[in-house]
Amino acid sequence: MQIRLPQMPFKFITPDGLMEVTVRNGTLKGKTSTELYAAAAAFIDHGPKALERIQITPNAKTHSEVMKTLLTGFKINLKAHAKESLDYRVLEALSTAQGVIDLDN
């Protein structure tokens, strides 16, 4: 599925809590780098999941490259995750959030 966000920052509700899409450098998916950037959905509610992040875009060399990807279109693959997993629930909520544009339709 190919989607794009209507604006940044972008907040949305998941079954697990309120999240916001952010772009940061550093550790994502087990890789530590201050030279790569990626977008992730981060929990912004208080609680045990506060600031937990789910990476949603591939790594890129610049912050602006990731921002452009978010606003012009990127691919998410729900089938790559188990339906019970947190990643699946977050990506499904993101893909159906109000304002998100489905580029496949």
PDB file of N, CA, C and O in Angstrom, residues 5 7-12 19-24 38-44 53-54 56-57 66-67 70 74 90 94 100:
ATOM      1  N   LEU A   5       1.174  11.483   3.761  1.00  0.00           N
ATOM      2  CA  LEU A   5       0.612  12.249   4.867  1.00  0.00           C
ATOM      3  C   LEU A   5       0.208  13.631   4.374  1.00  0.00           C
ATOM      4  O   LEU A   5       0.854  14.196   3.490  1.00  0.00           O
ATOM      5  N   GLN A   7       0.245  16.492   6.111  1.00  0.00           N
ATOM      6  CA  GLN A   7       1.121  17.533   6.654  1.00  0.00           C
ATOM      7  C   GLN A   7       2.008  16.909   7.722  1.00  0.00           C
ATOM      8  O   GLN A   7       1.782  15.802   8.160  1.00  0.00           O
ATOM      9  N   MET A   8       3.010  17.684   8.083  1.00  0.00           N
ATOM     10  CA  MET A   8       3.882  17.305   9.205  1.00  0.00           C
ATOM     11  C   MET A   8       3.895  18.458  10.181  1.00  0.00           C
ATOM     12  O   MET A   8       3.901  19.609   9.745  1.00  0.00           O
ATOM     13  N   PRO A   9       3.894  18.233  11.464  1.00  0.00           N
ATOM     14  CA  PRO A   9       3.824  16.925  12.103  1.00  0.00           C
ATOM     15  C   PRO A   9       2.439  16.316  11.924  1.00  0.00           C
ATOM     16  O   PRO A   9       1.462  17.029  11.700  1.00  0.00           O
ATOM     17  N   PHE A  10       2.371  15.005  12.024  1.00  0.00           N
ATOM     18  CA  PHE A  10       1.109  14.295  11.835  1.00  0.00           C
ATOM     19  C   PHE A  10       0.837  13.431  13.058  1.00  0.00           C
ATOM     20  O   PHE A  10       1.651  12.588  13.428  1.00  0.00           O
ATOM     21  N   LYS A  11      -0.311  13.669  13.697  1.00  0.00           N
ATOM     22  CA  LYS A  11      -0.728  12.888  14.868  1.00  0.00           C
ATOM     23  C   LYS A  11      -1.898  12.002  14.472  1.00  0.00           C
ATOM     24  O   LYS A  11      -2.737  12.406  13.656  1.00  0.00           O
ATOM     25  N   PHE A  12      -1.946  10.812  15.071  1.00  0.00           N
ATOM     26  CA  PHE A  12      -3.043   9.896  14.795  1.00  0.00           C
ATOM     27  C   PHE A  12      -3.258   8.979  15.995  1.00  0.00           C
ATOM     28  O   PHE A  12      -2.379   8.817  16.838  1.00  0.00           O
ATOM     29  N   MET A  19      -0.243   8.741  18.746  1.00  0.00           N
ATOM     30  CA  MET A  19       1.092   8.712  18.162  1.00  0.00           C
ATOM     31  C   MET A  19       1.307   9.944  17.293  1.00  0.00           C
ATOM     32  O   MET A  19       0.354  10.588  16.864  1.00  0.00           O
ATOM     33  N   GLU A  20       2.581  10.222  17.044  1.00  0.00           N
ATOM     34  CA  GLU A  20       2.962  11.306  16.149  1.00  0.00           C
ATOM     35  C   GLU A  20       4.086  10.804  15.248  1.00  0.00           C
ATOM     36  O   GLU A  20       4.984  10.099  15.705  1.00  0.00           O
ATOM     37  N   VAL A  21       4.030  11.166  13.977  1.00  0.00           N
ATOM     38  CA  VAL A  21       5.100  10.816  13.043  1.00  0.00           C
ATOM     39  C   VAL A  21       6.204  11.842  13.211  1.00  0.00           C
ATOM     40  O   VAL A  21       5.962  13.050  13.166  1.00  0.00           O
ATOM     41  N   THR A  22       7.421  11.354  13.420  1.00  0.00           N
ATOM     42  CA  THR A  22       8.585  12.212  13.606  1.00  0.00           C
ATOM     43  C   THR A  22       9.706  11.759  12.680  1.00  0.00           C
ATOM     44  O   THR A  22       9.727  10.621  12.232  1.00  0.00           O
ATOM     45  N   VAL A  23      10.628  12.659  12.411  1.00  0.00           N
ATOM     46  CA  VAL A  23      11.826  12.340  11.627  1.00  0.00           C
ATOM     47  C   VAL A  23      13.024  12.617  12.510  1.00  0.00           C
ATOM     48  O   VAL A  23      13.182  13.717  13.023  1.00  0.00           O
ATOM     49  N   ARG A  24      13.850  11.605  12.686  1.00  0.00           N
ATOM     50  CA  ARG A  24      15.023  11.747  13.549  1.00  0.00           C
ATOM     51  C   ARG A  24      16.182  10.947  12.988  1.00  0.00           C
ATOM     52  O   ARG A  24      16.011  10.022  12.215  1.00  0.00           O
ATOM     53  N   ALA A  38      15.242   8.695   9.392  1.00  0.00           N
ATOM     54  CA  ALA A  38      14.066   7.922   9.038  1.00  0.00           C
ATOM     55  C   ALA A  38      12.874   8.486   9.787  1.00  0.00           C
ATOM     56  O   ALA A  38      13.030   9.149  10.808  1.00  0.00           O
ATOM     57  N   ALA A  39      11.685   8.207   9.272  1.00  0.00           N
ATOM     58  CA  ALA A  39      10.466   8.609   9.962  1.00  0.00           C
ATOM     59  C   ALA A  39       9.979   7.438  10.792  1.00  0.00           C
ATOM     60  O   ALA A  39      10.111   6.280  10.398  1.00  0.00           O
ATOM     61  N   ALA A  40       9.427   7.772  11.931  1.00  0.00           N
ATOM     62  CA  ALA A  40       8.869   6.761  12.810  1.00  0.00           C
ATOM     63  C   ALA A  40       7.627   7.318  13.472  1.00  0.00           C
ATOM     64  O   ALA A  40       7.476   8.529  13.628  1.00  0.00           O
ATOM     65  N   ALA A  41       6.735   6.415  13.844  1.00  0.00           N
ATOM     66  CA  ALA A  41       5.580   6.789  14.637  1.00  0.00           C
ATOM     67  C   ALA A  41       5.974   6.597  16.091  1.00  0.00           C
ATOM     68  O   ALA A  41       6.453   5.529  16.471  1.00  0.00           O
ATOM     69  N   ALA A  42       5.815   7.634  16.900  1.00  0.00           N
ATOM     70  CA  ALA A  42       6.200   7.588  18.310  1.00  0.00           C
ATOM     71  C   ALA A  42       4.971   7.811  19.187  1.00  0.00           C
ATOM     72  O   ALA A  42       4.167   8.697  18.911  1.00  0.00           O
ATOM     73  N   PHE A  43       4.842   6.997  20.229  1.00  0.00           N
ATOM     74  CA  PHE A  43       3.764   7.200  21.190  1.00  0.00           C
ATOM     75  C   PHE A  43       4.018   8.503  21.934  1.00  0.00           C
ATOM     76  O   PHE A  43       5.135   8.765  22.358  1.00  0.00           O
ATOM     77  N   ILE A  44       2.976   9.316  22.073  1.00  0.00           N
ATOM     78  CA  ILE A  44       3.146  10.578  22.782  1.00  0.00           C
ATOM     79  C   ILE A  44       2.290  10.651  24.042  1.00  0.00           C
ATOM     80  O   ILE A  44       2.294  11.661  24.725  1.00  0.00           O
ATOM     81  N   ARG A  53       9.060   3.814  19.468  1.00  0.00           N
ATOM     82  CA  ARG A  53       8.972   4.224  18.066  1.00  0.00           C
ATOM     83  C   ARG A  53       8.844   3.022  17.144  1.00  0.00           C
ATOM     84  O   ARG A  53       9.491   2.009  17.344  1.00  0.00           O
ATOM     85  N   ILE A  54       8.048   3.190  16.093  1.00  0.00           N
ATOM     86  CA  ILE A  54       7.884   2.192  15.038  1.00  0.00           C
ATOM     87  C   ILE A  54       8.352   2.849  13.748  1.00  0.00           C
ATOM     88  O   ILE A  54       7.742   3.807  13.279  1.00  0.00           O
ATOM     89  N   ILE A  56       8.716   3.814  10.005  1.00  0.00           N
ATOM     90  CA  ILE A  56       7.751   3.707   8.908  1.00  0.00           C
ATOM     91  C   ILE A  56       8.343   4.029   7.537  1.00  0.00           C
ATOM     92  O   ILE A  56       7.690   3.783   6.529  1.00  0.00           O
ATOM     93  N   THR A  57       9.528   4.599   7.472  1.00  0.00           N
ATOM     94  CA  THR A  57      10.174   4.838   6.173  1.00  0.00           C
ATOM     95  C   THR A  57      11.564   4.238   6.195  1.00  0.00           C
ATOM     96  O   THR A  57      12.151   4.056   7.251  1.00  0.00           O
ATOM     97  N   VAL A  66      13.576  12.556   3.899  1.00  0.00           N
ATOM     98  CA  VAL A  66      12.530  11.808   4.593  1.00  0.00           C
ATOM     99  C   VAL A  66      11.231  12.616   4.613  1.00  0.00           C
ATOM    100  O   VAL A  66      10.153  12.076   4.363  1.00  0.00           O
ATOM    101  N   MET A  67      11.317  13.915   4.882  1.00  0.00           N
ATOM    102  CA  MET A  67      10.119  14.759   4.881  1.00  0.00           C
ATOM    103  C   MET A  67       9.432  14.732   3.520  1.00  0.00           C
ATOM    104  O   MET A  67       8.204  14.624   3.447  1.00  0.00           O
ATOM    105  N   LEU A  70       7.512  11.490   3.100  1.00  0.00           N
ATOM    106  CA  LEU A  70       6.264  11.460   3.867  1.00  0.00           C
ATOM    107  C   LEU A  70       5.147  12.235   3.177  1.00  0.00           C
ATOM    108  O   LEU A  70       3.992  11.835   3.202  1.00  0.00           O
ATOM    109  N   PHE A  74       4.891   7.025   0.340  1.00  0.00           N
ATOM    110  CA  PHE A  74       5.782   5.958   0.769  1.00  0.00           C
ATOM    111  C   PHE A  74       4.964   4.679   0.917  1.00  0.00           C
ATOM    112  O   PHE A  74       3.746   4.704   1.027  1.00  0.00           O
ATOM    113  N   VAL A  90      -0.117  -0.359  14.472  1.00  0.00           N
ATOM    114  CA  VAL A  90       0.266   1.033  14.231  1.00  0.00           C
ATOM    115  C   VAL A  90       0.167   1.375  12.748  1.00  0.00           C
ATOM    116  O   VAL A  90      -0.400   2.402  12.367  1.00  0.00           O
ATOM    117  N   LEU A  94      -2.314   4.039  10.999  1.00  0.00           N
ATOM    118  CA  LEU A  94      -1.767   5.133  10.195  1.00  0.00           C
ATOM    119  C   LEU A  94      -2.398   5.158   8.809  1.00  0.00           C
ATOM    120  O   LEU A  94      -2.800   6.202   8.316  1.00  0.00           O
ATOM    121  N   VAL A 100      -4.934  10.920   5.835  1.00  0.00           N
ATOM    122  CA  VAL A 100      -3.914  10.163   5.094  1.00  0.00           C
ATOM    123  C   VAL A 100      -4.481   9.807   3.722  1.00  0.00           C
ATOM    124  O   VAL A 100      -5.629   9.380   3.595  1.00  0.00           O
TER     125      VAL A 100
END
